[in-house]
GROMACS .gro file of N, CA and C in nm:
model
  411
    1UNK      N    1  -0.942  -0.611  -1.823
    1UNK     CA    2  -0.936  -0.744  -1.767
    1UNK      C    3  -1.076  -0.784  -1.721
    2UNK      N    4  -1.122  -0.901  -1.764
    2UNK     CA    5  -1.254  -0.948  -1.725
    2UNK      C    6  -1.253  -0.993  -1.579
    3UNK      N    7  -1.371  -1.011  -1.522
    3UNK     CA    8  -1.380  -1.059  -1.385
    3UNK      C    9  -1.315  -1.197  -1.374
    4UNK      N   10  -1.338  -1.283  -1.473
    4UNK     CA   11  -1.276  -1.415  -1.474
    4UNK      C   12  -1.123  -1.405  -1.470
    5UNK      N   13  -1.068  -1.317  -1.551
    5UNK     CA   14  -0.923  -1.299  -1.555
    5UNK      C   15  -0.871  -1.242  -1.423
    6UNK      N   16  -0.948  -1.153  -1.362
    6UNK     CA   17  -0.909  -1.096  -1.234
    6UNK      C   18  -0.908  -1.203  -1.126
    7UNK      N   19  -1.007  -1.290  -1.126
    7UNK     CA   20  -1.012  -1.398  -1.028
    7UNK      C   21  -0.893  -1.492  -1.048
    8UNK      N   22  -0.865  -1.528  -1.174
    8UNK     CA   23  -0.752  -1.615  -1.204
    8UNK      C   24  -0.620  -1.552  -1.161
    9UNK      N   25  -0.606  -1.421  -1.182
    9UNK     CA   26  -0.483  -1.350  -1.147
    9UNK      C   27  -0.457  -1.352  -0.997
   10UNK      N   28  -0.561  -1.366  -0.918
   10UNK     CA   29  -0.545  -1.368  -0.773
   10UNK      C   30  -0.471  -1.494  -0.729
   11UNK      N   31  -0.483  -1.601  -0.806
   11UNK     CA   32  -0.409  -1.723  -0.776
   11UNK      C   33  -0.462  -1.801  -0.657
   12UNK      N   34  -0.586  -1.780  -0.619
   12UNK     CA   35  -0.645  -1.852  -0.505
   12UNK      C   36  -0.744  -1.956  -0.556
   13UNK      N   37  -0.755  -2.066  -0.485
   13UNK     CA   38  -0.853  -2.167  -0.522
   13UNK      C   39  -0.994  -2.116  -0.491
   14UNK      N   40  -1.093  -2.182  -0.549
   14UNK     CA   41  -1.231  -2.142  -0.521
   14UNK      C   42  -1.264  -2.161  -0.374
   15UNK      N   43  -1.207  -2.265  -0.311
   15UNK     CA   44  -1.229  -2.286  -0.168
   15UNK      C   45  -1.172  -2.173  -0.084
   16UNK      N   46  -1.053  -2.125  -0.122
   16UNK     CA   47  -0.992  -2.013  -0.051
   16UNK      C   48  -1.075  -1.886  -0.069
   17UNK      N   49  -1.124  -1.863  -0.190
   17UNK     CA   50  -1.209  -1.747  -0.214
   17UNK      C   51  -1.338  -1.757  -0.133
   18UNK      N   52  -1.397  -1.875  -0.129
   18UNK     CA   53  -1.522  -1.897  -0.056
   18UNK      C   54  -1.504  -1.865   0.092
   19UNK      N   55  -1.390  -1.905   0.149
   19UNK     CA   56  -1.365  -1.879   0.291
   19UNK      C   57  -1.349  -1.730   0.322
   20UNK      N   58  -1.315  -1.649   0.221
   20UNK     CA   59  -1.296  -1.506   0.242
   20UNK      C   60  -1.427  -1.427   0.227
   21UNK      N   61  -1.531  -1.492   0.177
   21UNK     CA   62  -1.655  -1.421   0.148
   21UNK      C   63  -1.737  -1.395   0.273
   22UNK      N   64  -1.816  -1.286   0.273
   22UNK     CA   65  -1.916  -1.268   0.378
   22UNK      C   66  -2.012  -1.387   0.375
   23UNK      N   67  -2.070  -1.425   0.489
   23UNK     CA   68  -2.155  -1.544   0.495
   23UNK      C   69  -2.268  -1.548   0.391
   24UNK      N   70  -2.337  -1.438   0.371
   24UNK     CA   71  -2.448  -1.436   0.275
   24UNK      C   72  -2.397  -1.459   0.132
   25UNK      N   73  -2.284  -1.400   0.097
   25UNK     CA   74  -2.228  -1.421  -0.037
   25UNK      C   75  -2.179  -1.565  -0.051
   26UNK      N   76  -2.124  -1.621   0.056
   26UNK     CA   77  -2.080  -1.762   0.052
   26UNK      C   78  -2.200  -1.854   0.029
   27UNK      N   79  -2.313  -1.821   0.089
   27UNK     CA   80  -2.436  -1.898   0.067
   27UNK      C   81  -2.475  -1.894  -0.081
   28UNK      N   82  -2.470  -1.774  -0.138
   28UNK     CA   83  -2.502  -1.758  -0.280
   28UNK      C   84  -2.401  -1.835  -0.365
   29UNK      N   85  -2.273  -1.830  -0.328
   29UNK     CA   86  -2.169  -1.900  -0.403
   29UNK      C   87  -2.191  -2.051  -0.401
   30UNK      N   88  -2.240  -2.103  -0.291
   30UNK     CA   89  -2.267  -2.247  -0.284
   30UNK      C   90  -2.382  -2.285  -0.377
   31UNK      N   91  -2.470  -2.190  -0.404
   31UNK     CA   92  -2.582  -2.215  -0.496
   31UNK      C   93  -2.540  -2.205  -0.642
   32UNK      N   94  -2.467  -2.098  -0.677
   32UNK     CA   95  -2.442  -2.068  -0.819
   32UNK      C   96  -2.296  -2.082  -0.859
   33UNK      N   97  -2.207  -2.104  -0.763
   33UNK     CA   98  -2.065  -2.113  -0.792
   33UNK      C   99  -1.991  -1.988  -0.746
   34UNK      N  100  -1.863  -2.004  -0.718
   34UNK     CA  101  -1.782  -1.895  -0.665
   34UNK      C  102  -1.767  -1.782  -0.767
   35UNK      N  103  -1.734  -1.816  -0.889
   35UNK     CA  104  -1.711  -1.713  -0.991
   35UNK      C  105  -1.838  -1.631  -1.021
   36UNK      N  106  -1.952  -1.695  -1.043
   36UNK     CA  107  -2.073  -1.614  -1.064
   36UNK      C  108  -2.109  -1.529  -0.941
   37UNK      N  109  -2.082  -1.581  -0.820
   37UNK     CA  110  -2.111  -1.503  -0.700
   37UNK      C  111  -2.022  -1.379  -0.692
   38UNK      N  112  -1.895  -1.394  -0.730
   38UNK     CA  113  -1.806  -1.278  -0.731
   38UNK      C  114  -1.852  -1.178  -0.837
   39UNK      N  115  -1.892  -1.228  -0.953
   39UNK     CA  116  -1.945  -1.139  -1.058
   39UNK      C  117  -2.068  -1.065  -1.007
   40UNK      N  118  -2.155  -1.136  -0.936
   40UNK     CA  119  -2.275  -1.074  -0.879
   40UNK      C  120  -2.236  -0.962  -0.783
   41UNK      N  121  -2.137  -0.989  -0.696
   41UNK     CA  122  -2.092  -0.889  -0.600
   41UNK      C  123  -2.026  -0.770  -0.670
   42UNK      N  124  -1.950  -0.797  -0.775
   42UNK     CA  125  -1.885  -0.687  -0.848
   42UNK      C  126  -1.989  -0.596  -0.913
   43UNK      N  127  -2.096  -0.653  -0.963
   43UNK     CA  128  -2.199  -0.573  -1.030
   43UNK      C  129  -2.298  -0.507  -0.934
   44UNK      N  130  -2.335  -0.577  -0.826
   44UNK     CA  131  -2.444  -0.530  -0.742
   44UNK      C  132  -2.409  -0.519  -0.594
   45UNK      N  133  -2.283  -0.546  -0.556
   45UNK     CA  134  -2.245  -0.547  -0.415
   45UNK      C  135  -2.284  -0.420  -0.341
   46UNK      N  136  -2.349  -0.438  -0.227
   46UNK     CA  137  -2.393  -0.325  -0.145
   46UNK      C  138  -2.529  -0.272  -0.183
   47UNK      N  139  -2.593  -0.334  -0.279
   47UNK     CA  140  -2.727  -0.289  -0.320
   47UNK      C  141  -2.816  -0.410  -0.346
   48UNK      N  142  -2.940  -0.380  -0.377
   48UNK     CA  143  -3.035  -0.487  -0.408
   48UNK      C  144  -3.031  -0.518  -0.557
   49UNK      N  145  -3.047  -0.644  -0.589
   49UNK     CA  146  -3.062  -0.685  -0.728
   49UNK      C  147  -3.204  -0.739  -0.744
   50UNK      N  148  -3.267  -0.698  -0.851
   50UNK     CA  149  -3.402  -0.742  -0.882
   50UNK      C  150  -3.396  -0.876  -0.953
   51UNK      N  151  -3.467  -0.974  -0.899
   51UNK     CA  152  -3.479  -1.104  -0.963
   51UNK      C  153  -3.622  -1.114  -1.014
   52UNK      N  154  -3.641  -1.101  -1.145
   52UNK     CA  155  -3.776  -1.107  -1.199
   52UNK      C  156  -3.834  -1.248  -1.193
   53UNK      N  157  -3.965  -1.256  -1.193
   53UNK     CA  158  -4.031  -1.387  -1.195
   53UNK      C  159  -3.998  -1.465  -1.321
   54UNK      N  160  -3.980  -1.394  -1.431
   54UNK     CA  161  -3.941  -1.455  -1.558
   54UNK      C  162  -3.813  -1.390  -1.606
   55UNK      N  163  -3.710  -1.469  -1.622
   55UNK     CA  164  -3.580  -1.417  -1.665
   55UNK      C  165  -3.575  -1.403  -1.817
   56UNK      N  166  -3.507  -1.299  -1.861
   56UNK     CA  167  -3.481  -1.280  -2.004
   56UNK      C  168  -3.333  -1.249  -2.022
   57UNK      N  169  -3.285  -1.261  -2.143
   57UNK     CA  170  -3.144  -1.232  -2.173
   57UNK      C  171  -3.108  -1.086  -2.147
   58UNK      N  172  -3.208  -0.997  -2.144
   58UNK     CA  173  -3.180  -0.854  -2.127
   58UNK      C  174  -3.183  -0.809  -1.981
   59UNK      N  175  -3.222  -0.897  -1.889
   59UNK     CA  176  -3.229  -0.852  -1.749
   59UNK      C  177  -3.088  -0.839  -1.692
   60UNK      N  178  -3.070  -0.743  -1.602
   60UNK     CA  179  -2.937  -0.711  -1.549
   60UNK      C  180  -2.875  -0.829  -1.475
   61UNK      N  181  -2.955  -0.909  -1.408
   61UNK     CA  182  -2.902  -1.025  -1.337
   61UNK      C  183  -2.840  -1.125  -1.435
   62UNK      N  184  -2.911  -1.153  -1.542
   62UNK     CA  185  -2.860  -1.247  -1.643
   62UNK      C  186  -2.734  -1.192  -1.709
   63UNK      N  187  -2.732  -1.063  -1.736
   63UNK     CA  188  -2.613  -1.002  -1.796
   63UNK      C  189  -2.492  -1.014  -1.704
   64UNK      N  190  -2.515  -1.008  -1.573
   64UNK     CA  191  -2.405  -1.011  -1.476
   64UNK      C  192  -2.350  -1.151  -1.454
   65UNK      N  193  -2.438  -1.252  -1.442
   65UNK     CA  194  -2.392  -1.385  -1.402
   65UNK      C  195  -2.420  -1.495  -1.504
   66UNK      N  196  -2.500  -1.467  -1.605
   66UNK     CA  197  -2.537  -1.569  -1.702
   66UNK      C  198  -2.672  -1.630  -1.668
   67UNK      N  199  -2.734  -1.690  -1.768
   67UNK     CA  200  -2.869  -1.745  -1.751
   67UNK      C  201  -2.873  -1.860  -1.651
   68UNK      N  202  -2.775  -1.950  -1.655
   68UNK     CA  203  -2.776  -2.065  -1.563
   68UNK      C  204  -2.776  -2.023  -1.417
   69UNK      N  205  -2.676  -1.947  -1.373
   69UNK     CA  206  -2.675  -1.903  -1.233
   69UNK      C  207  -2.795  -1.816  -1.197
   70UNK      N  208  -2.839  -1.731  -1.290
   70UNK     CA  209  -2.956  -1.646  -1.264
   70UNK      C  210  -3.080  -1.731  -1.242
   71UNK      N  211  -3.094  -1.838  -1.318
   71UNK     CA  212  -3.209  -1.928  -1.302
   71UNK      C  213  -3.206  -1.995  -1.165
   72UNK      N  214  -3.089  -2.037  -1.121
   72UNK     CA  215  -3.076  -2.099  -0.989
   72UNK      C  216  -3.116  -1.999  -0.881
   73UNK      N  217  -3.069  -1.875  -0.891
   73UNK     CA  218  -3.106  -1.772  -0.793
   73UNK      C  219  -3.256  -1.745  -0.796
   74UNK      N  220  -3.312  -1.735  -0.915
   74UNK     CA  221  -3.456  -1.709  -0.927
   74UNK      C  222  -3.537  -1.822  -0.866
   75UNK      N  223  -3.496  -1.945  -0.890
   75UNK     CA  224  -3.567  -2.060  -0.833
   75UNK      C  225  -3.554  -2.064  -0.682
   76UNK      N  226  -3.436  -2.032  -0.631
   76UNK     CA  227  -3.413  -2.040  -0.486
   76UNK      C  228  -3.480  -1.924  -0.412
   77UNK      N  229  -3.459  -1.802  -0.459
   77UNK     CA  230  -3.509  -1.685  -0.386
   77UNK      C  231  -3.650  -1.644  -0.428
   78UNK      N  232  -3.682  -1.658  -0.556
   78UNK     CA  233  -3.809  -1.606  -0.604
   78UNK      C  234  -3.920  -1.708  -0.614
   79UNK      N  235  -3.883  -1.831  -0.644
   79UNK     CA  236  -3.980  -1.939  -0.662
   79UNK      C  237  -4.096  -1.896  -0.752
   80UNK      N  238  -4.060  -1.832  -0.865
   80UNK     CA  239  -4.162  -1.791  -0.962
   80UNK      C  240  -4.215  -1.651  -0.942
   81UNK      N  241  -4.175  -1.585  -0.833
   81UNK     CA  242  -4.221  -1.449  -0.807
   81UNK      C  243  -4.102  -1.353  -0.814
   82UNK      N  244  -4.128  -1.229  -0.847
   82UNK     CA  245  -4.022  -1.128  -0.848
   82UNK      C  246  -3.973  -1.105  -0.707
   83UNK      N  247  -3.846  -1.077  -0.694
   83UNK     CA  248  -3.785  -1.063  -0.562
   83UNK      C  249  -3.666  -0.969  -0.572
   84UNK      N  250  -3.637  -0.896  -0.465
   84UNK     CA  251  -3.514  -0.818  -0.453
   84UNK      C  252  -3.429  -0.882  -0.344
   85UNK      N  253  -3.301  -0.903  -0.372
   85UNK     CA  254  -3.212  -0.954  -0.268
   85UNK      C  255  -3.094  -0.859  -0.252
   86UNK      N  256  -3.050  -0.844  -0.129
   86UNK     CA  257  -2.933  -0.761  -0.099
   86UNK      C  258  -2.807  -0.843  -0.129
   87UNK      N  259  -2.721  -0.787  -0.210
   87UNK     CA  260  -2.598  -0.855  -0.249
   87UNK      C  261  -2.483  -0.800  -0.166
   88UNK      N  262  -2.413  -0.886  -0.091
   88UNK     CA  263  -2.301  -0.839  -0.010
   88UNK      C  264  -2.183  -0.790  -0.096
   89UNK      N  265  -2.104  -0.703  -0.037
   89UNK     CA  266  -1.981  -0.655  -0.100
   89UNK      C  267  -1.870  -0.754  -0.066
   90UNK      N  268  -1.798  -0.799  -0.166
   90UNK     CA  269  -1.686  -0.889  -0.142
   90UNK      C  270  -1.557  -0.811  -0.126
   91UNK      N  271  -1.530  -0.719  -0.216
   91UNK     CA  272  -1.408  -0.640  -0.211
   91UNK      C  273  -1.441  -0.496  -0.179
   92UNK      N  274  -1.380  -0.440  -0.075
   92UNK     CA  275  -1.402  -0.299  -0.042
   92UNK      C  276  -1.316  -0.209  -0.130
   93UNK      N  277  -1.194  -0.248  -0.156
   93UNK     CA  278  -1.112  -0.171  -0.250
   93UNK      C  279  -1.139  -0.227  -0.389
   94UNK      N  280  -1.099  -0.158  -0.489
   94UNK     CA  281  -1.126  -0.208  -0.623
   94UNK      C  282  -1.056  -0.343  -0.641
   95UNK      N  283  -1.123  -0.429  -0.713
   95UNK     CA  284  -1.068  -0.562  -0.735
   95UNK      C  285  -0.933  -0.552  -0.806
   96UNK      N  286  -0.922  -0.462  -0.900
   96UNK     CA  287  -0.797  -0.448  -0.975
   96UNK      C  288  -0.682  -0.412  -0.882
   97UNK      N  289  -0.705  -0.318  -0.789
   97UNK     CA  290  -0.599  -0.279  -0.695
   97UNK      C  291  -0.559  -0.395  -0.606
   98UNK      N  292  -0.658  -0.465  -0.556
   98UNK     CA  293  -0.630  -0.578  -0.468
   98UNK      C  294  -0.552  -0.686  -0.543
   99UNK      N  295  -0.597  -0.718  -0.663
   99UNK     CA  296  -0.529  -0.822  -0.741
   99UNK      C  297  -0.386  -0.783  -0.774
  100UNK      N  298  -0.366  -0.657  -0.810
  100UNK     CA  299  -0.231  -0.609  -0.839
  100UNK      C  300  -0.144  -0.621  -0.715
  101UNK      N  301  -0.198  -0.582  -0.600
  101UNK     CA  302  -0.123  -0.590  -0.476
  101UNK      C  303  -0.086  -0.732  -0.439
  102UNK      N  304  -0.180  -0.824  -0.453
  102UNK     CA  305  -0.152  -0.964  -0.422
  102UNK      C  306  -0.046  -1.020  -0.516
  103UNK      N  307  -0.057  -0.986  -0.644
  103UNK     CA  308   0.043  -1.032  -0.741
  103UNK      C  309   0.182  -0.979  -0.704
  104UNK      N  310   0.190  -0.851  -0.669
  104UNK     CA  311   0.319  -0.791  -0.632
  104UNK      C  312   0.376  -0.856  -0.506
  105UNK      N  313   0.291  -0.886  -0.409
  105UNK     CA  314   0.338  -0.955  -0.289
  105UNK      C  315   0.391  -1.093  -0.323
  106UNK      N  316   0.319  -1.165  -0.409
  106UNK     CA  317   0.364  -1.299  -0.450
  106UNK      C  318   0.498  -1.293  -0.522
  107UNK      N  319   0.523  -1.182  -0.591
  107UNK     CA  320   0.651  -1.165  -0.662
  107UNK      C  321   0.764  -1.128  -0.568
  108UNK      N  322   0.734  -1.108  -0.439
  108UNK     CA  323   0.838  -1.081  -0.342
  108UNK      C  324   0.858  -0.935  -0.306
  109UNK      N  325   0.772  -0.847  -0.356
  109UNK     CA  326   0.783  -0.705  -0.321
  109UNK      C  327   0.748  -0.684  -0.174
  110UNK      N  328   0.810  -0.585  -0.113
  110UNK     CA  329   0.782  -0.554   0.027
  110UNK      C  330   0.646  -0.487   0.040
  111UNK      N  331   0.595  -0.484   0.161
  111UNK     CA  332   0.466  -0.420   0.189
  111UNK      C  333   0.472  -0.273   0.148
  112UNK      N  334   0.581  -0.205   0.181
  112UNK     CA  335   0.595  -0.064   0.145
  112UNK      C  336   0.597  -0.042  -0.006
  113UNK      N  337   0.670  -0.129  -0.077
  113UNK     CA  338   0.676  -0.117  -0.224
  113UNK      C  339   0.538  -0.137  -0.286
  114UNK      N  340   0.466  -0.236  -0.236
  114UNK     CA  341   0.332  -0.264  -0.289
  114UNK      C  342   0.239  -0.147  -0.260
  115UNK      N  343   0.244  -0.095  -0.138
  115UNK     CA  344   0.158   0.018  -0.102
  115UNK      C  345   0.182   0.137  -0.194
  116UNK      N  346   0.308   0.166  -0.223
  116UNK     CA  347   0.340   0.278  -0.312
  116UNK      C  348   0.292   0.252  -0.455
  117UNK      N  349   0.316   0.133  -0.505
  117UNK     CA  350   0.279   0.103  -0.644
  117UNK      C  351   0.128   0.098  -0.665
  118UNK      N  352   0.056   0.048  -0.567
  118UNK     CA  353  -0.089   0.032  -0.582
  118UNK      C  354  -0.164   0.158  -0.537
  119UNK      N  355  -0.102   0.235  -0.447
  119UNK     CA  356  -0.166   0.358  -0.399
  119UNK      C  357  -0.262   0.336  -0.285
  120UNK      N  358  -0.225   0.243  -0.195
  120UNK     CA  359  -0.307   0.217  -0.077
  120UNK      C  360  -0.218   0.224   0.047
  121UNK      N  361  -0.279   0.221   0.163
  121UNK     CA  362  -0.205   0.227   0.289
  121UNK      C  363  -0.129   0.096   0.314
  122UNK      N  364  -0.020   0.108   0.387
  122UNK     CA  365   0.058  -0.011   0.424
  122UNK      C  366  -0.028  -0.111   0.501
  123UNK      N  367  -0.117  -0.060   0.587
  123UNK     CA  368  -0.205  -0.149   0.664
  123UNK      C  369  -0.294  -0.232   0.572
  124UNK      N  370  -0.338  -0.171   0.462
  124UNK     CA  371  -0.420  -0.243   0.366
  124UNK      C  372  -0.341  -0.358   0.304
  125UNK      N  373  -0.218  -0.330   0.265
  125UNK     CA  374  -0.133  -0.434   0.205
  125UNK      C  375  -0.103  -0.543   0.308
  126UNK      N  376  -0.077  -0.504   0.432
  126UNK     CA  377  -0.054  -0.603   0.538
  126UNK      C  378  -0.175  -0.694   0.555
  127UNK      N  379  -0.293  -0.635   0.549
  127UNK     CA  380  -0.416  -0.712   0.560
  127UNK      C  381  -0.430  -0.810   0.443
  128UNK      N  382  -0.399  -0.764   0.322
  128UNK     CA  383  -0.404  -0.853   0.205
  128UNK      C  384  -0.308  -0.970   0.225
  129UNK      N  385  -0.189  -0.940   0.274
  129UNK     CA  386  -0.088  -1.045   0.292
  129UNK      C  387  -0.137  -1.149   0.393
  130UNK      N  388  -0.189  -1.101   0.506
  130UNK     CA  389  -0.241  -1.193   0.608
  130UNK      C  390  -0.357  -1.276   0.553
  131UNK      N  391  -0.449  -1.209   0.487
  131UNK     CA  392  -0.572  -1.275   0.443
  131UNK      C  393  -0.551  -1.368   0.325
  132UNK      N  394  -0.479  -1.323   0.225
  132UNK     CA  395  -0.473  -1.398   0.101
  132UNK      C  396  -0.349  -1.483   0.082
  133UNK      N  397  -0.243  -1.451   0.151
  133UNK     CA  398  -0.120  -1.527   0.129
  133UNK      C  399  -0.085  -1.615   0.248
  134UNK      N  400  -0.095  -1.563   0.369
  134UNK     CA  401  -0.057  -1.643   0.485
  134UNK      C  402  -0.162  -1.748   0.518
  135UNK      N  403  -0.294  -1.711   0.508
  135UNK     CA  404  -0.399  -1.808   0.537
  135UNK      C  405  -0.412  -1.911   0.427
  136UNK      N  406  -0.377  -1.873   0.303
  136UNK     CA  407  -0.390  -1.964   0.190
  136UNK      C  408  -0.280  -2.071   0.191
  137UNK      N  409  -0.173  -2.044   0.263
  137UNK     CA  410  -0.059  -2.136   0.264
  137UNK      C  411  -0.089  -2.264   0.339
   0.00000   0.00000   0.00000
């Protein structure tokens, strides 16, 4: 499943996703869009990403988010110079596990059933329910 498909499977609007992001990632999302920001976090979250002064199709940033969003980041953060930026982590558990859990909750499964099927603690599923389903309503 691609990152795009995983985001779509979550069933949340871009505004809802933006509100769940750490402040620094939300700032990046406002620059390049929610989906490219999530892709950036999935690829580089918790570490630095190198933004070269000149972007090429082979650079890791372009491969992760595409040339358009990478150019916006390079213009904003680098202004023509190479730069390293720290990319915040959006999801602490794997995105696939979280998405599966949210989908199961939306289907009406209990917290205990979801925890067993996904392989996480009940508290984690309760947190997903509060964060992604109750606040989104």
